[in-house]
Short mmCIF file of C-alpha atoms in Angstrom, two decimals:
data_model
loop_
_atom_site.label_atom_id
_atom_site.label_comp_id
_atom_site.label_asym_id
_atom_site.label_seq_id
_atom_site.Cartn_x
_atom_site.Cartn_y
_atom_site.Cartn_z
CA MET T 1 -25.33 10.00 -19.82
CA TYR T 2 -27.70 9.58 -16.87
CA GLY T 3 -27.70 5.79 -17.26
CA HIS T 4 -23.91 5.81 -17.23
CA LEU T 5 -23.89 7.92 -14.06
CA VAL T 6 -26.45 5.68 -12.30
CA ARG T 7 -24.40 2.56 -13.08
CA ARG T 8 -21.26 4.18 -11.72
CA LEU T 9 -23.09 5.28 -8.55
CA LEU T 10 -24.33 1.74 -7.92
CA GLN T 11 -20.81 0.42 -8.42
CA PHE T 12 -19.54 3.08 -6.00
CA VAL T 13 -21.91 1.92 -3.25
CA VAL T 14 -21.15 -1.78 -3.74
CA VAL T 15 -17.38 -1.33 -3.84
CA LEU T 16 -17.45 0.98 -0.81
CA LEU T 17 -19.39 -1.62 1.16
CA LEU T 18 -16.91 -4.34 0.19
CA GLY T 19 -14.08 -1.96 1.02
CA SER T 20 -15.49 -1.39 4.51
CA VAL T 21 -15.53 -5.16 5.10
CA ALA T 22 -11.91 -5.40 3.93
CA VAL T 23 -10.86 -2.48 6.15
CA TRP T 24 -12.51 -4.10 9.15
CA GLY T 25 -10.97 -7.50 8.47
CA PHE T 26 -7.45 -6.18 7.82
CA THR T 27 -7.54 -4.09 10.98
CA PHE T 28 -8.34 -7.12 13.11
CA ALA T 29 -5.52 -8.99 11.38
CA LEU T 30 -3.02 -6.58 12.94
CA PRO T 31 -1.02 -8.21 15.71
CA GLY T 32 -1.48 -7.02 19.28
CA ASP T 33 -4.33 -6.16 21.59
CA PRO T 34 -5.41 -2.51 22.00
CA ALA T 35 -6.31 -3.11 25.65
CA THR T 36 -2.86 -4.54 26.37
CA VAL T 37 -1.19 -1.65 24.53
CA LEU T 38 -3.21 0.87 26.54
CA LEU T 39 -2.69 -0.69 29.98
CA GLY T 40 0.63 -2.45 29.54
CA ALA T 41 1.64 -6.08 29.85
CA ASP T 42 1.30 -6.02 33.65
CA ALA T 43 -2.43 -5.23 33.66
CA SER T 44 -4.73 -7.68 35.35
CA ALA T 45 -7.35 -9.73 33.55
CA ALA T 46 -10.13 -7.69 35.16
CA GLU T 47 -8.61 -4.41 34.00
CA LEU T 48 -8.16 -5.75 30.46
CA ALA T 49 -11.75 -6.99 30.39
CA ALA T 50 -13.02 -3.59 31.56
CA VAL T 51 -11.11 -1.77 28.84
CA ARG T 52 -12.30 -4.20 26.15
CA ALA T 53 -15.87 -3.69 27.30
CA ARG T 54 -15.44 0.09 27.19
CA LEU T 55 -14.02 -0.06 23.69
CA GLY T 56 -16.65 -2.54 22.52
CA LEU T 57 -14.04 -5.23 21.84
CA ASP T 58 -15.89 -7.84 23.88
CA GLU T 59 -18.57 -8.22 21.19
CA SER T 60 -18.32 -10.64 18.27
CA ILE T 61 -16.45 -9.50 15.18
CA VAL T 62 -19.67 -9.41 13.16
CA GLY T 63 -21.45 -7.46 15.89
CA GLN T 64 -18.61 -4.97 16.08
CA TYR T 65 -18.64 -4.49 12.30
CA LEU T 66 -22.39 -3.96 12.09
CA SER T 67 -22.27 -1.46 14.93
CA TRP T 68 -19.31 0.36 13.36
CA ILE T 69 -20.71 0.54 9.82
CA GLY T 70 -24.11 1.60 11.14
CA HIS T 71 -22.56 4.55 12.94
CA ALA T 72 -20.23 5.29 9.99
CA VAL T 73 -23.20 5.80 7.68
CA THR T 74 -24.30 8.65 9.94
CA GLY T 75 -20.79 10.15 9.99
CA ASP T 76 -19.81 8.74 13.39
CA LEU T 77 -16.51 6.85 13.10
CA GLY T 78 -16.11 6.37 16.84
CA ALA T 79 -13.51 7.84 19.18
CA SER T 80 -9.75 7.42 19.27
CA TYR T 81 -8.61 4.88 21.86
CA TYR T 82 -5.84 7.20 23.04
CA SER T 83 -6.96 10.80 22.69
CA GLY T 84 -10.64 10.09 23.28
CA GLN T 85 -11.43 12.61 20.56
CA PRO T 86 -13.90 11.72 17.78
CA VAL T 87 -12.12 10.10 14.84
CA VAL T 88 -13.84 12.50 12.46
CA SER T 89 -12.35 15.42 14.38
CA ASP T 90 -8.84 13.93 14.24
CA LEU T 91 -9.20 13.30 10.50
CA PHE T 92 -10.49 16.78 9.74
CA ASP T 93 -7.53 18.26 11.61
CA ARG T 94 -5.10 16.49 9.25
CA ILE T 95 -7.01 16.39 5.96
CA PRO T 96 -6.31 20.06 4.98
CA ALA T 97 -2.56 19.44 5.26
CA THR T 98 -2.70 16.34 3.07
CA VAL T 99 -5.02 17.99 0.54
CA GLN T 100 -2.63 20.92 0.24
CA LEU T 101 0.35 18.59 -0.21
CA ALA T 102 -1.60 16.58 -2.81
CA GLY T 103 -2.53 19.77 -4.63
CA PHE T 104 1.06 20.99 -4.83
CA ALA T 105 2.25 17.54 -5.92
CA MET T 106 -0.42 17.29 -8.62
CA VAL T 107 0.35 20.76 -10.00
CA LEU T 108 4.06 19.89 -10.20
CA THR T 109 3.19 16.53 -11.76
CA LEU T 110 1.17 18.13 -14.57
CA LEU T 111 3.68 20.94 -15.13
CA ILE T 112 6.38 18.33 -15.67
CA ALA T 113 4.42 15.49 -17.29
CA VAL T 114 2.54 17.35 -20.02
CA PRO T 115 5.49 19.03 -21.80
CA VAL T 116 7.75 16.01 -21.21
CA GLY T 117 5.13 13.57 -22.54
CA ILE T 118 4.43 15.70 -25.62
CA THR T 119 8.13 16.13 -26.40
CA VAL T 120 8.90 12.42 -25.99
CA ALA T 121 5.95 11.50 -28.23
CA LEU T 122 6.71 14.00 -31.02
CA ARG T 123 10.54 13.95 -30.95
CA PRO T 124 11.52 10.58 -29.47
CA TYR T 125 14.87 10.37 -31.31
CA SER T 126 16.06 13.92 -30.76
CA VAL T 127 18.69 14.76 -28.14
CA VAL T 128 16.07 16.39 -25.92
CA GLY T 129 13.73 13.44 -26.36
CA ARG T 130 16.40 10.94 -25.34
CA VAL T 131 17.36 12.99 -22.29
CA LEU T 132 13.72 13.19 -21.22
CA GLN T 133 13.31 9.44 -21.71
CA GLY T 134 16.24 9.01 -19.33
CA TYR T 135 14.43 11.21 -16.83
CA LEU T 136 11.30 9.07 -17.11
CA THR T 137 13.30 5.91 -16.48
CA ALA T 138 15.09 7.43 -13.49
CA GLY T 139 11.86 8.82 -12.09
CA LEU T 140 10.30 5.37 -12.09
CA ALA T 141 13.38 3.64 -10.69
CA VAL T 142 14.36 5.97 -7.84
CA PRO T 143 12.46 5.31 -4.57
CA THR T 144 10.42 8.29 -3.44
CA PHE T 145 11.69 8.21 0.15
CA TRP T 146 15.33 8.14 -1.06
CA LEU T 147 14.71 11.13 -3.32
CA GLY T 148 13.10 12.91 -0.37
CA LEU T 149 16.17 12.32 1.78
CA LEU T 150 18.41 13.50 -1.06
CA LEU T 151 16.41 16.71 -1.43
CA ILE T 152 16.68 17.34 2.31
CA ILE T 153 20.47 16.81 2.29
CA VAL T 154 21.11 19.00 -0.75
CA LEU T 155 18.51 21.77 -0.58
CA ALA T 156 17.90 21.97 3.17
CA VAL T 157 21.09 20.90 4.94
CA ARG T 158 23.84 21.99 2.56
CA LEU T 159 22.34 24.87 0.61
CA ARG T 160 19.87 25.93 3.33
CA TRP T 161 17.35 27.08 0.75
CA LEU T 162 14.35 25.28 2.26
CA PRO T 163 13.40 23.83 5.65
CA ALA T 164 14.29 20.17 6.26
CA SER T 165 11.14 19.52 8.27
CA SER T 166 7.91 20.47 6.55
CA ASP T 167 5.05 22.07 8.45
CA TYR T 168 1.50 22.83 7.41
CA VAL T 169 1.04 26.49 6.52
CA PRO T 170 -2.41 27.23 5.05
CA LEU T 171 -2.06 28.51 1.50
CA TRP T 172 -4.75 31.18 1.94
CA GLU T 173 -2.98 32.62 5.00
CA ASN T 174 0.61 32.66 3.76
CA PRO T 175 1.15 31.55 0.14
CA ALA T 176 4.93 32.02 0.26
CA GLY T 177 5.22 30.14 3.55
CA ALA T 178 3.00 27.33 2.27
CA LEU T 179 5.11 26.96 -0.86
CA SER T 180 8.36 26.96 1.13
CA ALA T 181 7.08 24.36 3.62
CA THR T 182 5.49 22.04 1.05
CA ILE T 183 7.64 22.22 -2.07
CA LEU T 184 10.20 19.58 -1.03
CA PRO T 185 7.77 16.73 -0.22
CA ALA T 186 5.63 17.71 -3.22
CA ALA T 187 8.68 17.56 -5.50
CA ALA T 188 9.71 14.17 -4.10
CA ILE T 189 6.25 12.83 -4.94
CA ALA T 190 5.98 14.61 -8.31
CA VAL T 191 9.17 13.13 -9.77
CA HIS T 192 7.70 9.64 -9.68
CA THR T 193 4.11 10.53 -10.56
CA SER T 194 5.16 12.80 -13.43
CA SER T 195 7.23 9.96 -14.89
CA VAL T 196 4.19 7.67 -14.84
CA THR T 197 1.85 10.31 -16.28
CA ALA T 198 4.30 11.41 -18.97
CA ARG T 199 4.82 7.82 -20.11
CA PHE T 200 1.08 7.27 -20.49
CA LEU T 201 0.68 10.56 -22.35
CA ALA T 202 3.65 9.90 -24.64
CA THR T 203 2.50 6.39 -25.51
CA SER T 204 -1.10 7.47 -26.14
CA LEU T 205 -0.10 10.55 -28.13
CA GLY T 206 2.34 8.53 -30.22
CA GLU T 207 -0.44 6.14 -31.19
CA VAL T 208 -2.91 8.92 -31.95
CA MET T 209 -0.46 10.77 -34.23
CA GLY T 210 -0.56 7.81 -36.62
CA LYS T 211 -4.34 7.77 -36.99
CA ASP T 212 -6.11 8.53 -40.25
CA TYR T 213 -7.92 11.61 -38.96
CA ILE T 214 -4.58 13.19 -38.07
CA ARG T 215 -3.34 12.68 -41.64
CA THR T 216 -6.64 14.06 -42.93
CA ALA T 217 -6.31 17.19 -40.78
CA ARG T 218 -2.78 17.73 -42.06
CA ALA T 219 -3.92 17.19 -45.65
CA LYS T 220 -6.54 19.90 -45.19
CA GLY T 221 -3.78 22.33 -44.26
CA VAL T 222 -4.53 22.58 -40.55
CA PRO T 223 -1.48 24.05 -38.76
CA GLU T 224 0.56 21.46 -36.88
CA ARG T 225 -0.03 23.25 -33.58
CA ASP T 226 -3.79 22.94 -34.03
CA VAL T 227 -3.51 19.32 -35.17
CA ILE T 228 -1.75 18.46 -31.91
CA ARG T 229 -3.83 20.66 -29.61
CA ARG T 230 -7.32 20.20 -31.07
CA HIS T 231 -7.20 16.69 -32.51
CA ALA T 232 -4.39 14.63 -31.02
CA LEU T 233 -4.23 15.76 -27.40
CA ARG T 234 -7.96 15.51 -26.80
CA ASN T 235 -8.00 11.84 -27.70
CA ALA T 236 -4.60 11.06 -26.20
CA SER T 237 -5.61 12.59 -22.86
CA LEU T 238 -8.24 9.93 -22.10
CA PRO T 239 -5.94 7.34 -20.47
CA THR T 240 -3.91 10.15 -18.91
CA VAL T 241 -7.02 11.48 -17.16
CA THR T 242 -7.56 8.06 -15.61
CA VAL T 243 -3.97 7.91 -14.37
CA VAL T 244 -4.15 11.42 -12.91
CA GLY T 245 -7.37 10.57 -11.08
CA LEU T 246 -5.85 7.43 -9.59
CA GLN T 247 -2.74 9.32 -8.53
CA LEU T 248 -4.75 12.08 -6.89
CA GLY T 249 -6.69 9.50 -4.90
CA GLY T 250 -3.46 7.76 -3.96
CA PHE T 251 -1.98 11.02 -2.66
CA LEU T 252 -4.54 11.13 0.16
CA GLY T 253 -3.47 7.85 1.72
CA GLY T 254 -0.29 6.91 -0.07
CA THR T 255 2.00 9.67 1.19
CA VAL T 256 2.73 7.93 4.51
CA VAL T 257 6.44 7.46 3.83
CA ILE T 258 6.96 10.98 2.48
CA GLU T 259 5.07 12.53 5.39
CA ALA T 260 7.23 10.50 7.78
CA VAL T 261 10.47 11.54 6.01
CA PHE T 262 9.58 15.23 6.09
CA ASN T 263 7.72 15.06 9.43
CA TYR T 264 4.69 16.50 7.68
CA PRO T 265 1.51 16.62 9.82
CA GLY T 266 -0.85 15.04 7.32
CA LEU T 267 -3.32 12.19 7.17
CA GLY T 268 -0.70 9.61 6.24
CA ARG T 269 1.41 10.44 9.28
CA LEU T 270 -1.68 10.20 11.48
CA LEU T 271 -2.50 6.71 10.18
CA TYR T 272 1.13 5.62 10.56
CA THR T 273 1.10 6.62 14.22
CA ALA T 274 -2.32 5.04 14.79
CA ILE T 275 -1.16 1.70 13.39
CA GLY T 276 1.83 1.69 15.71
CA GLU T 277 -0.41 2.42 18.70
CA ARG T 278 -3.05 -0.17 17.70
CA ASP T 279 -5.66 2.57 17.67
CA TYR T 280 -8.18 0.48 15.76
CA ALA T 281 -10.91 3.12 15.70
CA LEU T 282 -8.62 5.73 14.15
CA VAL T 283 -7.11 3.25 11.67
CA GLN T 284 -10.51 1.99 10.54
CA GLY T 285 -12.01 5.44 10.23
CA GLY T 286 -8.98 6.88 8.44
CA VAL T 287 -8.64 4.04 5.95
CA LEU T 288 -12.38 4.04 5.26
CA PHE T 289 -12.20 7.77 4.52
CA VAL T 290 -9.27 7.20 2.14
CA VAL T 291 -11.15 4.39 0.38
CA ALA T 292 -14.32 6.48 0.03
CA THR T 293 -12.35 9.46 -1.30
CA PHE T 294 -10.46 7.27 -3.75
CA LEU T 295 -13.70 5.76 -5.07
CA LEU T 296 -15.33 9.20 -5.31
CA LEU T 297 -12.42 10.53 -7.35
CA ASN T 298 -12.66 7.50 -9.64
CA LEU T 299 -16.36 8.24 -10.07
CA LEU T 300 -15.59 11.83 -11.03
CA VAL T 301 -12.92 10.61 -13.47
CA ASP T 302 -15.46 8.26 -15.08
CA VAL T 303 -17.90 11.13 -15.53
CA PHE T 304 -15.20 13.38 -16.97
CA TYR T 305 -14.11 10.50 -19.22
CA ALA T 306 -17.64 10.29 -20.59
CA VAL T 307 -17.62 14.03 -21.25
CA LEU T 308 -14.37 13.75 -23.22
CA ASP T 309 -15.44 10.67 -25.16
CA PRO T 310 -19.23 10.55 -25.88
CA ARG T 311 -18.92 6.93 -27.07
CA ILE T 312 -18.51 5.82 -23.45
CA ARG T 313 -22.00 7.09 -22.57
CA LEU T 314 -23.49 4.48 -24.89
CA THR T 315 -21.60 1.49 -23.45
#
């Protein structure tokens, strides 16, 4: 187990380092000049040079990267070009909102995906099973932003049940207000992610139900409920755990469109605005945080995977 964990930690460090290089390179591939965006097209060459020097943009690309990654290791991601505030401070102001949205979306995803996946796997040709298979197909086909707009039109504009524009209300301060403000964007995300998760669970569970040890358990007289819960689901959940971990990591940086549709003040909306303003420091710091969080969640999923399946510890 410890050898497995050490290997995963070494992979985490290497991939994070490569990810930082990719983040730096992709940021510089963005069109436009931050100095020109800050001062305007009418700024003089001397003014532009002064701003580039202040922002450290007059150094070589390699020099800028080494300086940036050296400070990032210590937790210093620089300062925003526009607000002048530390990037870490700007990120920490938005991270709780995105984490709360991701939490609501993941809870809805599991509440939908687990019973749907089990039903589709065990009763694929029943009326309920066919209806749920239609839901899975529609959930994968419908764009998330379009579903978000549809939810706003129906539930917010016409029925007036929920607010059209979502705000961040801390769950520990006002649970009812947090649920009301977050349920629409979380539902828009969960329809797609639950379809993906349920398909993986249904496919895996369908394969497991045909295994010899399932027939042996039934031959021994084990109740069908226990056969599914104790024998089938434990083994069928392995690929599903991986998918859930990837989705949870994707929620932190992949909700840009949904946060824009619902005007939700999360991390994705912050990065969307920073890209439009050519705020390189904020974009680099935000994307690096998302990459590091995504890799950390994958590491935790690998460890949990090894706990569920002891054979992995020996590979």
